Amino acid sequence: MRKRTSTNFENEQFLEFNCPFITTLRFIGKRWKPAVLWKIDNGFVRFNQLKKELPYISDKMLSDTVAELEADGVIQKKVFDEIPLRVEYSMTEFGKGLLPVLEEMNKWGEQMIKKIKL
């Protein structure tokens, strides 16, 4: 964490609140966030389902990623009072606003993968 008085901190704050691209990346910019959001999409998904869909993500990274997305208000977690404990994740209305962005990123990425494989 940067000191609040540092120039880097001030630069980050300026960009985050004045540059729409940086603001968007704040919510989806880490490696696994777009993939997790793409898997959650509009449904309810359990942790183990996400783990099966994203086999290369570690449990800790998945836990950290869903915690960050939840803290940012992009997804919500519903805990069921059952034994064994059941938890489901879903997109919030705020998070659903990111779906068109993710869809366009996915389209562009598919095109690039095709070009790279040629």
C-alpha positions as a LaTeX table, in Angstrom:
\begin{tabular}{lrrr}
\hline
Residue & $x$ (\AA) & $y$ (\AA) & $z$ (\AA) \\
\hline
Met1 & 0.00 & 0.00 & 0.00 \\
Arg2 & 1.34 & 3.40 & $-0.93$ \\
Lys3 & 1.57 & 6.28 & 1.49 \\
Arg4 & $-1.29$ & 8.68 & 0.96 \\
Thr5 & 1.18 & 11.54 & 0.67 \\
Ser6 & 3.25 & 9.94 & $-2.12$ \\
Thr7 & 3.22 & 11.21 & $-5.68$ \\
Asn8 & 2.35 & 7.71 & $-6.94$ \\
Phe9 & $-0.72$ & 7.62 & $-4.70$ \\
Glu10 & $-1.84$ & 11.02 & $-5.97$ \\
Asn11 & $-1.30$ & 9.91 & $-9.58$ \\
Glu12 & $-3.31$ & 6.72 & $-9.01$ \\
Gln13 & $-6.14$ & 8.68 & $-7.41$ \\
Phe14 & $-6.18$ & 11.22 & $-10.22$ \\
Leu15 & $-6.28$ & 8.51 & $-12.90$ \\
Glu16 & $-8.88$ & 6.40 & $-11.12$ \\
Phe17 & $-11.30$ & 9.29 & $-10.76$ \\
Asn18 & $-10.59$ & 11.06 & $-14.05$ \\
Cys19 & $-9.84$ & 8.34 & $-16.60$ \\
Pro20 & $-12.74$ & 6.03 & $-17.53$ \\
Phe21 & $-10.36$ & 3.28 & $-18.70$ \\
Ile22 & $-8.54$ & 3.19 & $-15.37$ \\
Thr23 & $-11.84$ & 3.26 & $-13.49$ \\
Thr24 & $-13.05$ & 0.24 & $-15.48$ \\
Leu25 & $-9.77$ & $-1.60$ & $-14.96$ \\
Arg26 & $-10.07$ & $-1.05$ & $-11.22$ \\
Phe27 & $-13.03$ & $-3.44$ & $-11.24$ \\
Ile28 & $-11.85$ & $-6.00$ & $-13.81$ \\
Gly29 & $-8.11$ & $-5.41$ & $-14.21$ \\
Lys30 & $-6.56$ & $-8.24$ & $-12.25$ \\
Arg31 & $-5.70$ & $-11.50$ & $-13.98$ \\
Trp32 & $-8.61$ & $-13.66$ & $-12.82$ \\
Lys33 & $-11.39$ & $-11.10$ & $-12.35$ \\
Pro34 & $-12.71$ & $-11.15$ & $-15.93$ \\
Ala35 & $-12.66$ & $-14.95$ & $-16.02$ \\
Val36 & $-14.52$ & $-15.25$ & $-12.71$ \\
Leu37 & $-17.09$ & $-12.68$ & $-13.80$ \\
Trp38 & $-17.53$ & $-14.42$ & $-17.15$ \\
Lys39 & $-18.27$ & $-17.69$ & $-15.33$ \\
Ile40 & $-20.70$ & $-16.08$ & $-12.88$ \\
Asp41 & $-22.43$ & $-14.11$ & $-15.64$ \\
Asn42 & $-26.13$ & $-13.86$ & $-14.75$ \\
Gly43 & $-26.55$ & $-17.02$ & $-12.72$ \\
Phe44 & $-25.83$ & $-18.28$ & $-9.25$ \\
Val45 & $-22.52$ & $-20.10$ & $-8.99$ \\
Arg46 & $-20.94$ & $-21.98$ & $-6.12$ \\
Phe47 & $-17.24$ & $-21.80$ & $-5.26$ \\
Asn48 & $-16.57$ & $-25.37$ & $-6.38$ \\
Gln49 & $-18.28$ & $-24.73$ & $-9.70$ \\
Leu50 & $-15.95$ & $-21.78$ & $-10.28$ \\
Lys51 & $-13.00$ & $-23.95$ & $-9.32$ \\
Lys52 & $-14.04$ & $-26.62$ & $-11.86$ \\
Glu53 & $-14.55$ & $-24.02$ & $-14.58$ \\
Leu54 & $-11.19$ & $-22.38$ & $-13.83$ \\
Pro55 & $-8.93$ & $-25.34$ & $-12.95$ \\
Tyr56 & $-5.69$ & $-23.36$ & $-13.02$ \\
Ile57 & $-6.67$ & $-20.85$ & $-10.35$ \\
Ser58 & $-5.57$ & $-21.68$ & $-6.82$ \\
Asp59 & $-8.13$ & $-21.81$ & $-4.01$ \\
Lys60 & $-6.50$ & $-18.79$ & $-2.37$ \\
Met61 & $-6.51$ & $-16.74$ & $-5.56$ \\
Leu62 & $-10.14$ & $-17.62$ & $-6.21$ \\
Ser63 & $-11.06$ & $-16.71$ & $-2.63$ \\
Asp64 & $-9.19$ & $-13.41$ & $-2.89$ \\
Thr65 & $-10.73$ & $-12.61$ & $-6.27$ \\
Val66 & $-14.33$ & $-13.23$ & $-5.20$ \\
Ala67 & $-13.68$ & $-11.28$ & $-1.98$ \\
Glu68 & $-12.41$ & $-8.28$ & $-3.97$ \\
Leu69 & $-15.32$ & $-8.46$ & $-6.41$ \\
Glu70 & $-17.74$ & $-8.64$ & $-3.50$ \\
Ala71 & $-16.06$ & $-5.75$ & $-1.69$ \\
Asp72 & $-16.33$ & $-3.67$ & $-4.88$ \\
Gly73 & $-20.04$ & $-4.46$ & $-5.16$ \\
Val74 & $-19.65$ & $-6.35$ & $-8.44$ \\
Ile75 & $-20.85$ & $-9.69$ & $-7.10$ \\
Gln76 & $-22.82$ & $-10.73$ & $-4.05$ \\
Lys77 & $-22.45$ & $-13.75$ & $-1.85$ \\
Lys78 & $-25.39$ & $-15.61$ & $-0.40$ \\
Val79 & $-24.64$ & $-17.93$ & 2.51 \\
Phe80 & $-27.16$ & $-20.66$ & 3.27 \\
Asp81 & $-27.53$ & $-21.82$ & 6.85 \\
Glu82 & $-27.00$ & $-25.48$ & 6.05 \\
Ile83 & $-24.60$ & $-28.24$ & 6.91 \\
Pro84 & $-22.40$ & $-28.46$ & 4.98 \\
Leu85 & $-22.27$ & $-24.71$ & 4.45 \\
Arg86 & $-23.44$ & $-23.62$ & 1.00 \\
Val87 & $-22.37$ & $-20.34$ & $-0.59$ \\
Glu88 & $-23.52$ & $-18.98$ & $-3.95$ \\
Tyr89 & $-22.18$ & $-16.01$ & $-5.88$ \\
Ser90 & $-24.14$ & $-13.89$ & $-8.34$ \\
Met91 & $-23.75$ & $-10.61$ & $-10.17$ \\
Thr92 & $-25.17$ & $-7.46$ & $-8.63$ \\
Glu93 & $-27.01$ & $-4.97$ & $-10.80$ \\
Phe94 & $-23.85$ & $-2.88$ & $-10.70$ \\
Gly95 & $-21.81$ & $-5.88$ & $-11.83$ \\
Lys96 & $-24.21$ & $-6.69$ & $-14.66$ \\
Gly97 & $-23.26$ & $-3.32$ & $-16.14$ \\
Leu98 & $-19.82$ & $-4.76$ & $-16.81$ \\
Leu99 & $-21.15$ & $-7.64$ & $-18.92$ \\
Pro100 & $-21.18$ & $-5.71$ & $-22.24$ \\
Val101 & $-17.57$ & $-4.68$ & $-21.59$ \\
Leu102 & $-16.60$ & $-8.30$ & $-20.89$ \\
Glu103 & $-18.47$ & $-9.50$ & $-23.99$ \\
Glu104 & $-16.54$ & $-7.08$ & $-26.20$ \\
Met105 & $-13.26$ & $-8.05$ & $-24.55$ \\
Asn106 & $-14.11$ & $-11.71$ & $-25.17$ \\
Lys107 & $-14.88$ & $-11.08$ & $-28.86$ \\
Trp108 & $-11.63$ & $-9.19$ & $-29.35$ \\
Gly109 & $-9.66$ & $-11.86$ & $-27.49$ \\
Glu110 & $-11.17$ & $-14.65$ & $-29.61$ \\
Gln111 & $-10.12$ & $-12.79$ & $-32.76$ \\
Met112 & $-6.58$ & $-12.35$ & $-31.45$ \\
Ile113 & $-6.31$ & $-16.04$ & $-30.48$ \\
Lys114 & $-7.33$ & $-17.01$ & $-34.02$ \\
Lys115 & $-4.71$ & $-14.67$ & $-35.49$ \\
Ile116 & $-1.98$ & $-15.91$ & $-33.14$ \\
Lys117 & $-2.74$ & $-19.56$ & $-33.98$ \\
Leu118 & $-2.42$ & $-18.98$ & $-37.74$ \\
\hline
\end{tabular}
